Short mmCIF file of C-alpha atoms in Angstrom, two decimals:
data_model
loop_
_atom_site.label_atom_id
_atom_site.label_comp_id
_atom_site.label_asym_id
_atom_site.label_seq_id
_atom_site.Cartn_x
_atom_site.Cartn_y
_atom_site.Cartn_z
CA MET A 18 48.43 44.66 84.70
CA ARG A 19 49.75 43.79 81.28
CA SER A 20 48.76 40.23 81.67
CA ALA A 21 45.38 41.19 82.98
CA GLY A 22 45.00 43.70 80.17
CA SER A 23 46.01 41.26 77.60
CA GLY A 24 43.70 38.72 79.11
CA GLY A 25 40.90 41.23 78.84
CA HIS A 26 41.54 41.89 75.11
CA TRP A 27 41.50 38.23 73.92
CA PRO A 28 37.85 37.66 74.47
CA SER A 29 36.86 40.80 72.52
CA GLY A 30 39.04 39.72 69.53
CA ALA A 31 37.45 36.29 69.46
CA ALA A 32 34.03 37.83 69.59
CA ALA A 33 34.85 40.05 66.63
CA ALA A 34 36.04 37.09 64.61
CA ALA A 35 32.90 35.20 65.44
CA LEU A 36 30.75 38.11 64.39
CA ALA A 37 32.67 38.37 61.10
CA GLY A 38 32.14 34.66 60.43
CA ILE A 39 28.46 34.95 61.10
CA ALA A 40 28.23 37.88 58.71
CA LEU A 41 30.01 35.93 55.95
CA LEU A 42 27.71 32.97 56.47
CA CYS A 43 24.71 35.24 56.19
CA VAL A 44 26.03 36.72 52.95
CA ALA A 45 26.84 33.32 51.56
CA GLY A 46 23.45 32.03 52.63
CA GLY A 47 21.78 34.93 50.89
CA ALA A 48 23.80 34.25 47.78
CA ARG A 49 22.94 30.58 47.78
CA ALA A 50 19.31 31.48 48.22
CA GLN A 51 19.33 33.07 44.75
CA GLU A 52 19.20 30.35 42.15
CA VAL A 53 18.63 30.00 38.42
CA GLN A 54 17.22 27.00 36.57
CA ALA A 55 17.12 26.25 32.85
CA GLU A 56 15.11 23.79 30.75
CA ASN A 57 16.26 21.89 27.66
CA VAL A 58 14.38 22.65 24.44
CA THR A 59 13.80 20.69 21.20
CA VAL A 60 12.58 22.44 18.06
CA ALA A 61 12.18 21.57 14.39
CA GLU A 62 14.26 23.50 11.90
CA GLY A 63 12.44 26.66 10.94
CA GLY A 64 10.25 26.49 14.03
CA GLN A 65 10.05 28.61 17.17
CA ALA A 66 11.84 27.76 20.42
CA GLU A 67 11.41 29.19 23.92
CA ILE A 68 14.42 29.41 26.23
CA ASN A 69 13.34 29.78 29.85
CA CYS A 70 15.53 30.79 32.80
CA ARG A 71 13.67 30.45 36.10
CA LEU A 72 14.79 32.61 39.01
CA HIS A 73 14.46 31.84 42.72
CA GLN A 74 14.74 34.47 45.44
CA TYR A 75 15.80 37.02 42.84
CA ASP A 76 16.89 40.30 44.43
CA GLY A 77 17.62 42.37 41.36
CA SER A 78 21.07 41.01 40.63
CA ILE A 79 22.48 41.03 37.12
CA VAL A 80 21.06 38.39 34.75
CA VAL A 81 22.94 37.58 31.54
CA ILE A 82 21.80 35.25 28.71
CA GLN A 83 24.51 33.93 26.37
CA ASN A 84 24.38 31.79 23.22
CA PRO A 85 26.47 28.63 22.64
CA SER A 86 29.33 30.81 21.36
CA ARG A 87 29.25 32.68 24.71
CA GLN A 88 28.02 35.83 23.03
CA THR A 89 25.74 37.85 25.26
CA LEU A 90 22.18 38.01 23.95
CA PHE A 91 20.63 40.04 26.76
CA PHE A 92 22.13 41.87 29.72
CA ASN A 93 19.53 42.56 32.41
CA GLY A 94 16.83 42.77 29.77
CA THR A 95 18.82 44.89 27.35
CA ARG A 96 19.63 43.45 23.90
CA ALA A 97 23.33 42.94 23.41
CA LEU A 98 23.46 40.92 20.16
CA LYS A 99 21.85 42.25 16.99
CA ASP A 100 19.97 39.12 15.99
CA GLU A 101 16.31 39.98 15.62
CA ARG A 102 15.35 36.32 15.68
CA PHE A 103 15.87 36.42 19.47
CA GLN A 104 13.18 38.32 21.32
CA LEU A 105 12.97 38.91 25.07
CA VAL A 106 9.28 38.39 25.85
CA GLU A 107 9.39 38.20 29.67
CA PHE A 108 11.71 39.46 32.42
CA THR A 109 10.30 39.20 35.92
CA GLN A 110 11.58 38.25 39.36
CA LYS A 111 10.57 34.67 38.59
CA GLN A 112 11.50 34.10 34.96
CA VAL A 113 13.43 35.32 31.95
CA ARG A 114 11.90 34.04 28.70
CA ILE A 115 13.45 34.37 25.24
CA VAL A 116 11.78 33.31 21.97
CA LEU A 117 13.90 32.19 19.01
CA SER A 118 12.17 32.31 15.62
CA ASN A 119 13.18 30.43 12.48
CA ALA A 120 15.53 28.10 14.34
CA ARG A 121 18.59 26.96 12.41
CA LEU A 122 21.02 24.13 12.86
CA GLU A 123 23.76 26.60 13.87
CA ASP A 124 21.55 27.74 16.76
CA GLU A 125 21.88 24.33 18.38
CA GLY A 126 23.87 24.06 21.61
CA GLY A 127 23.92 25.26 25.24
CA TYR A 128 22.39 28.62 26.23
CA PHE A 129 23.77 30.05 29.47
CA CYS A 130 21.47 31.56 32.07
CA GLN A 131 23.86 33.44 34.42
CA LEU A 132 23.01 35.18 37.69
CA TYR A 133 25.70 37.51 39.07
CA THR A 134 25.66 37.89 42.84
CA ASP A 135 28.59 37.68 45.24
CA ASP A 136 29.11 34.39 43.44
CA THR A 137 28.21 33.65 39.82
CA HIS A 138 25.47 31.08 39.29
CA HIS A 139 24.58 29.67 35.89
CA GLN A 140 22.58 26.91 34.28
CA ILE A 141 22.67 25.69 30.68
CA ALA A 142 19.59 25.13 28.53
CA ILE A 143 20.39 22.69 25.71
CA LEU A 144 18.69 23.59 22.43
CA THR A 145 18.30 20.65 20.01
CA VAL A 146 17.31 21.39 16.41
CA LEU A 147 15.64 18.58 14.44
CA VAL A 148 15.61 18.52 10.64
CA PRO A 149 12.43 16.79 9.41
CA PRO A 150 12.52 15.10 6.01
CA GLU A 151 10.80 16.46 2.94
CA ASN A 152 8.74 14.18 0.70
CA PRO A 153 11.02 11.34 -0.44
CA LEU A 154 12.37 11.26 -3.98
CA VAL A 155 11.80 8.02 -5.94
CA GLU A 156 14.10 7.23 -8.85
CA VAL A 157 14.11 4.25 -11.22
CA LYS A 158 17.44 2.91 -12.43
CA GLU A 159 16.24 1.84 -15.88
CA GLN A 160 13.05 1.11 -17.78
CA ALA A 161 11.17 -1.91 -16.42
CA VAL A 162 10.47 -4.64 -18.97
CA GLU A 163 8.21 -7.67 -18.61
CA GLY A 164 10.11 -10.59 -17.10
CA GLY A 165 12.94 -8.38 -15.92
CA GLU A 166 13.86 -6.72 -12.63
CA VAL A 167 13.10 -3.16 -11.62
CA GLU A 168 15.24 -1.17 -9.20
CA LEU A 169 13.69 1.74 -7.31
CA THR A 170 15.65 4.08 -5.05
CA CYS A 171 13.98 6.19 -2.37
CA ILE A 172 16.01 9.20 -1.23
CA VAL A 173 15.72 11.66 1.66
CA PRO A 174 18.70 13.98 1.11
CA ARG A 175 18.51 15.83 4.42
CA SER A 176 17.28 14.93 7.91
CA ARG A 177 18.46 15.01 11.53
CA PRO A 178 18.41 12.51 13.10
CA ALA A 179 18.36 10.11 10.20
CA ALA A 180 14.84 9.43 8.87
CA THR A 181 13.49 5.89 8.50
CA LEU A 182 12.41 4.80 5.00
CA ARG A 183 10.01 1.95 4.19
CA TRP A 184 8.47 0.57 0.98
CA TYR A 185 4.81 -0.46 0.67
CA ARG A 186 2.82 -2.09 -2.12
CA ASP A 187 -0.92 -2.61 -1.71
CA ARG A 188 -0.44 -1.72 1.97
CA THR A 189 2.05 -4.56 2.33
CA LEU A 190 5.56 -3.84 3.63
CA ILE A 191 8.29 -4.73 1.14
CA PRO A 192 11.84 -5.01 2.51
CA GLY A 193 14.50 -2.83 0.89
CA ILE A 194 18.18 -2.14 1.52
CA SER A 195 18.74 1.07 3.51
CA SER A 196 21.91 3.13 3.89
CA LYS A 197 22.83 6.56 5.26
CA GLN A 198 25.56 9.12 4.79
CA GLU A 199 26.46 11.92 7.22
CA ASN A 200 26.89 15.37 5.73
CA GLY A 201 27.93 17.69 8.52
CA LYS A 202 25.09 17.77 11.02
CA VAL A 203 22.52 16.14 8.72
CA PHE A 204 22.07 12.71 7.15
CA SER A 205 21.26 11.57 3.63
CA ILE A 206 19.18 8.36 3.59
CA THR A 207 18.54 5.96 0.70
CA ASN A 208 16.54 2.76 0.45
CA VAL A 209 16.84 0.52 -2.63
CA LEU A 210 14.08 -1.90 -3.68
CA ARG A 211 14.47 -4.60 -6.35
CA PHE A 212 11.84 -7.06 -7.63
CA ARG A 213 10.72 -8.85 -10.81
CA VAL A 214 7.84 -7.45 -12.83
CA GLU A 215 5.27 -8.84 -15.26
CA ARG A 216 2.80 -7.07 -17.52
CA LYS A 217 0.12 -7.33 -14.82
CA ASP A 218 2.30 -5.06 -12.66
CA HIS A 219 1.96 -2.18 -15.12
CA GLY A 220 0.17 0.69 -13.42
CA SER A 221 0.65 -0.71 -9.90
CA ILE A 222 1.54 1.78 -7.15
CA VAL A 223 4.62 1.45 -4.94
CA THR A 224 4.90 3.85 -1.98
CA CYS A 225 8.02 5.09 -0.18
CA GLU A 226 7.28 6.33 3.34
CA ALA A 227 9.53 8.41 5.60
CA THR A 228 9.06 8.64 9.39
CA HIS A 229 10.88 11.01 11.73
CA PRO A 230 10.57 12.26 15.34
CA ALA A 231 9.98 15.83 14.14
CA LEU A 232 6.88 14.70 12.20
CA ARG A 233 5.10 13.75 15.45
CA GLY A 234 3.57 10.51 14.24
CA GLN A 235 2.89 11.72 10.69
CA GLN A 236 4.60 10.38 7.57
CA LYS A 237 5.96 11.79 4.37
CA GLN A 238 5.02 9.65 1.36
CA THR A 239 5.79 9.50 -2.32
CA GLN A 240 3.95 7.15 -4.69
CA TYR A 241 5.53 5.69 -7.81
CA VAL A 242 3.40 4.22 -10.59
CA LEU A 243 5.13 1.25 -12.19
CA ASP A 244 5.72 1.61 -15.92
CA VAL A 245 6.28 -1.92 -17.21
CA GLN A 246 6.85 -2.32 -20.93
CA TYR A 247 5.74 -5.49 -22.73
CA SER A 248 5.10 -6.90 -26.20
CA PRO A 249 1.67 -6.27 -27.75
CA THR A 250 -1.36 -8.52 -27.96
CA VAL A 251 -4.12 -8.10 -30.52
CA ARG A 252 -7.67 -9.32 -31.11
CA ILE A 253 -9.94 -8.55 -34.08
CA ARG A 254 -13.45 -7.62 -33.05
CA PRO A 255 -15.70 -9.36 -35.64
CA PRO A 256 -19.02 -7.94 -36.88
CA GLN A 257 -22.32 -9.28 -35.58
CA GLY A 258 -24.31 -11.62 -37.80
CA VAL A 259 -23.72 -12.92 -41.31
CA MET A 260 -22.07 -10.80 -44.00
CA ARG A 261 -24.05 -10.66 -47.27
CA GLU A 262 -23.41 -9.03 -50.60
CA GLY A 263 -23.84 -5.28 -50.36
CA ASP A 264 -23.16 -5.11 -46.64
CA THR A 265 -20.34 -3.05 -45.11
CA LEU A 266 -17.64 -4.88 -43.15
CA VAL A 267 -16.03 -3.07 -40.22
CA LEU A 268 -13.18 -4.81 -38.38
CA THR A 269 -11.50 -3.28 -35.33
CA CYS A 270 -8.08 -4.36 -34.14
CA ALA A 271 -8.06 -4.20 -30.30
CA VAL A 272 -4.45 -3.72 -29.24
CA ASN A 273 -2.75 -3.89 -25.86
CA GLY A 274 0.94 -3.11 -25.57
CA ASN A 275 3.42 -0.86 -23.79
CA PRO A 276 4.65 1.20 -25.45
CA PRO A 277 1.67 1.36 -27.82
CA PRO A 278 2.45 -0.34 -31.13
CA THR A 279 4.20 1.89 -33.60
CA ARG A 280 2.62 0.06 -36.53
CA ILE A 281 -0.85 -1.45 -37.13
CA ASN A 282 -1.07 -3.16 -40.51
CA TRP A 283 -3.96 -4.93 -42.26
CA TYR A 284 -3.34 -7.79 -44.68
CA ARG A 285 -5.32 -10.21 -46.79
CA ALA A 286 -3.89 -13.71 -47.10
CA ASN A 287 -2.61 -14.51 -50.61
CA ASP A 288 -4.11 -11.35 -52.00
CA SER A 289 -4.17 -7.61 -51.59
CA LEU A 290 -6.90 -5.66 -49.85
CA PRO A 291 -9.87 -4.69 -52.02
CA GLU A 292 -9.40 -1.33 -53.71
CA ARG A 293 -12.38 0.17 -51.94
CA ALA A 294 -11.09 -0.95 -48.52
CA LEU A 295 -10.45 1.93 -46.12
CA VAL A 296 -7.81 1.61 -43.37
CA GLU A 297 -7.88 4.11 -40.51
CA GLY A 298 -5.43 3.08 -37.83
CA ASP A 299 -6.88 0.08 -36.05
CA THR A 300 -10.06 -0.06 -38.19
CA LEU A 301 -10.59 -1.74 -41.57
CA THR A 302 -13.77 -0.88 -43.51
CA ILE A 303 -14.90 -2.61 -46.71
CA PRO A 304 -18.18 -1.22 -48.14
CA SER A 305 -20.45 -2.98 -50.70
CA LEU A 306 -19.19 -6.50 -50.02
CA SER A 307 -19.08 -9.08 -52.78
CA MET A 308 -18.08 -12.72 -52.86
CA LEU A 309 -14.78 -11.62 -54.38
CA ASP A 310 -13.90 -10.14 -51.00
CA ASN A 311 -13.90 -13.55 -49.33
CA GLY A 312 -10.64 -14.41 -47.62
CA THR A 313 -8.61 -14.31 -44.42
CA TYR A 314 -7.87 -10.83 -43.09
CA SER A 315 -5.07 -10.23 -40.59
CA CYS A 316 -4.17 -7.40 -38.25
CA LEU A 317 -0.45 -7.20 -37.41
CA VAL A 318 0.88 -4.95 -34.62
CA GLU A 319 4.43 -4.35 -33.47
CA ASN A 320 6.44 -2.46 -30.85
CA LYS A 321 10.09 -2.64 -29.82
CA HIS A 322 9.45 -5.67 -27.60
CA GLY A 323 7.72 -7.88 -30.17
CA ARG A 324 4.82 -8.36 -32.56
CA SER A 325 1.41 -10.05 -32.58
CA SER A 326 -1.39 -10.74 -35.07
CA ASP A 327 -4.98 -11.98 -35.26
CA GLN A 328 -7.11 -13.26 -38.17
CA TYR A 329 -10.69 -13.00 -39.37
CA VAL A 330 -12.17 -15.25 -42.08
CA LEU A 331 -14.67 -13.36 -44.23
CA VAL A 332 -17.43 -15.33 -45.95
CA VAL A 333 -19.86 -13.25 -48.01
CA TYR A 334 -23.26 -14.88 -48.72
CA ASP A 335 -25.89 -14.24 -51.36
CA PRO A 336 -28.62 -11.92 -50.07
CA GLY A 337 -31.26 -14.66 -50.43
CA ALA A 338 -29.22 -17.50 -49.00
CA ILE A 339 -30.49 -19.20 -45.83
CA VAL A 340 -27.64 -19.48 -43.40
CA GLU A 341 -27.78 -21.17 -40.03
CA ALA A 342 -27.35 -18.73 -37.23
CA GLN A 343 -23.88 -18.83 -35.86
CA THR A 344 -23.62 -19.77 -32.25
CA SER A 345 -20.99 -18.58 -29.91
CA VAL A 346 -21.09 -21.88 -27.98
CA PRO A 347 -18.46 -24.38 -29.30
CA TYR A 348 -19.77 -27.72 -30.58
CA ALA A 349 -17.48 -29.56 -28.21
CA ILE A 350 -19.24 -27.97 -25.25
CA VAL A 351 -22.70 -28.78 -26.65
CA GLY A 352 -21.65 -32.40 -27.27
CA GLY A 353 -20.29 -32.67 -23.75
CA ILE A 354 -23.54 -31.41 -22.26
CA LEU A 355 -25.60 -33.87 -24.33
CA ALA A 356 -23.35 -36.77 -23.33
CA LEU A 357 -23.75 -35.84 -19.68
CA LEU A 358 -27.54 -35.74 -20.01
CA VAL A 359 -27.62 -39.19 -21.69
CA PHE A 360 -25.43 -40.62 -18.95
CA LEU A 361 -27.74 -39.23 -16.25
CA VAL A 362 -30.83 -40.69 -17.98
CA ILE A 363 -29.17 -44.14 -18.19
CA CYS A 364 -28.26 -43.98 -14.50
CA VAL A 365 -31.86 -43.12 -13.58
CA LEU A 366 -33.21 -46.02 -15.67
CA ILE A 367 -30.78 -48.47 -14.06
CA VAL A 368 -31.82 -47.35 -10.59
CA MET A 369 -35.52 -47.64 -11.48
CA VAL A 370 -35.10 -51.19 -12.89
CA TRP A 371 -33.12 -52.28 -9.86
CA CYS A 372 -35.76 -50.92 -7.48
CA SER A 373 -38.54 -52.62 -9.49
CA ILE A 374 -36.81 -56.02 -9.42
CA ARG A 375 -36.18 -55.76 -5.72
CA GLN A 376 -39.79 -54.81 -5.02
CA LYS A 377 -41.13 -57.74 -7.14
CA GLY A 378 -38.90 -60.26 -5.35
CA SER A 379 -40.21 -59.06 -2.00
CA TYR A 380 -43.84 -59.50 -3.23
CA LEU A 381 -43.23 -63.15 -4.36
CA THR A 382 -41.67 -63.98 -1.03
CA HIS A 383 -44.72 -62.72 0.85
CA GLU A 384 -47.04 -64.70 -1.52
CA ALA A 385 -45.14 -67.94 -0.87
CA SER A 386 -45.49 -67.39 2.85
CA GLY A 387 -49.24 -66.81 2.41
CA LEU A 388 -49.67 -70.12 0.48
CA ASP A 389 -48.16 -72.11 3.32
CA GLU A 390 -50.50 -70.58 5.87
CA HIS A 391 -53.60 -71.16 3.70
CA GLY A 392 -52.59 -74.78 2.96
CA GLU A 393 -52.41 -75.58 6.63
CA ALA A 394 -55.79 -73.98 7.16
CA ARG A 395 -57.36 -76.05 4.34
CA GLU A 396 -55.96 -79.29 5.70
CA ALA A 397 -57.41 -78.56 9.10
CA PHE A 398 -60.75 -77.79 7.50
CA LEU A 399 -60.83 -81.06 5.47
CA ASN A 400 -60.04 -83.14 8.51
CA GLY A 401 -62.80 -81.56 10.56
CA GLY A 402 -65.55 -83.82 12.11
CA ASP A 403 -68.68 -81.90 11.23
CA GLY A 404 -69.48 -84.27 8.30
CA HIS A 405 -70.82 -81.48 6.15
CA LYS A 406 -69.63 -80.92 2.67
CA ARG A 407 -67.35 -77.88 2.44
CA LYS A 408 -66.24 -75.86 -0.42
CA GLU A 409 -62.53 -76.33 -1.26
CA GLU A 410 -60.43 -73.43 -2.33
CA PHE A 411 -57.22 -73.72 -4.20
CA PHE A 412 -54.60 -70.98 -4.14
CA ILE A 413 -52.25 -70.68 -6.92
#
């Protein structure tokens, strides 16, 4: 009986164990059916980021959102951390959505989407914060001087990842020397450009351009206008026409220099300026001219890089004097033009004479050939047997 009884109890115990296993599998299967998914997010500093936790087969279990420091932001839709920059904008059976405003570098990291069932399920959404560059700063090491070298430095003090800097001049890429320095989570970038300058480079524009992933294909640019200093040049603008007694002479000293000349002086060679002469900066005025005012007048300018001068020879004529009009064309040019014309005329004459001689020689040759033919004809005529008297023709 005992053995039979015991044999009868074994099958019921096995059945119970099987039923318990099936129940556990069902529970585990239900737990595995609930899932959570998270998506990585990239945002520019100061921008707005959305952290999404997607739920599958959600049955009302506890959902917890934690920041990278494992501080709970929201517990089943209830705010747990007093940071108003985080706002819960959606909590449904399919999704939990949080919006972060004014993102900061310290917000970067992994955000935990946790689903508490019989087992804990979690996924991590990685938040990446980019730091776009501001407009580059352009600095010059020292004042550029004609014939020397200028050194320009382009600086972006803060970016993440490191920005890329390039130099352009007249839309042409100019290679510079770039370097970067890491300051915590951000980078400081510099690019140094060196090149020689001449006075023609004064006022030219050099552009430093920064590119960065956070700018989405746009660029940040800063233009620098070259300030090249050079020694002055000067030219006296003469008056039009002939100066006669009683006229007023006005001479203007046209100056080009950087920096502008600090001094503009008028002189008269071997003599002083007439007492009635009036000097106003770059202009010299002499009213009521007389022959005593004749002479060479000079304008002298100077800055810290050098000096320059120009001269004007004043000749005052009597009011009734007949003076040949002055021409602006140099005599050397006029003489050269006349010589060229004479040469062309001689060439034409030579060609004409050569053509005439050649044509005359061809005519004589044809005449000689004609004489031979006519001579033969005359001989045949004279030897004819008609007996009549014929007229003879002689060809010369």
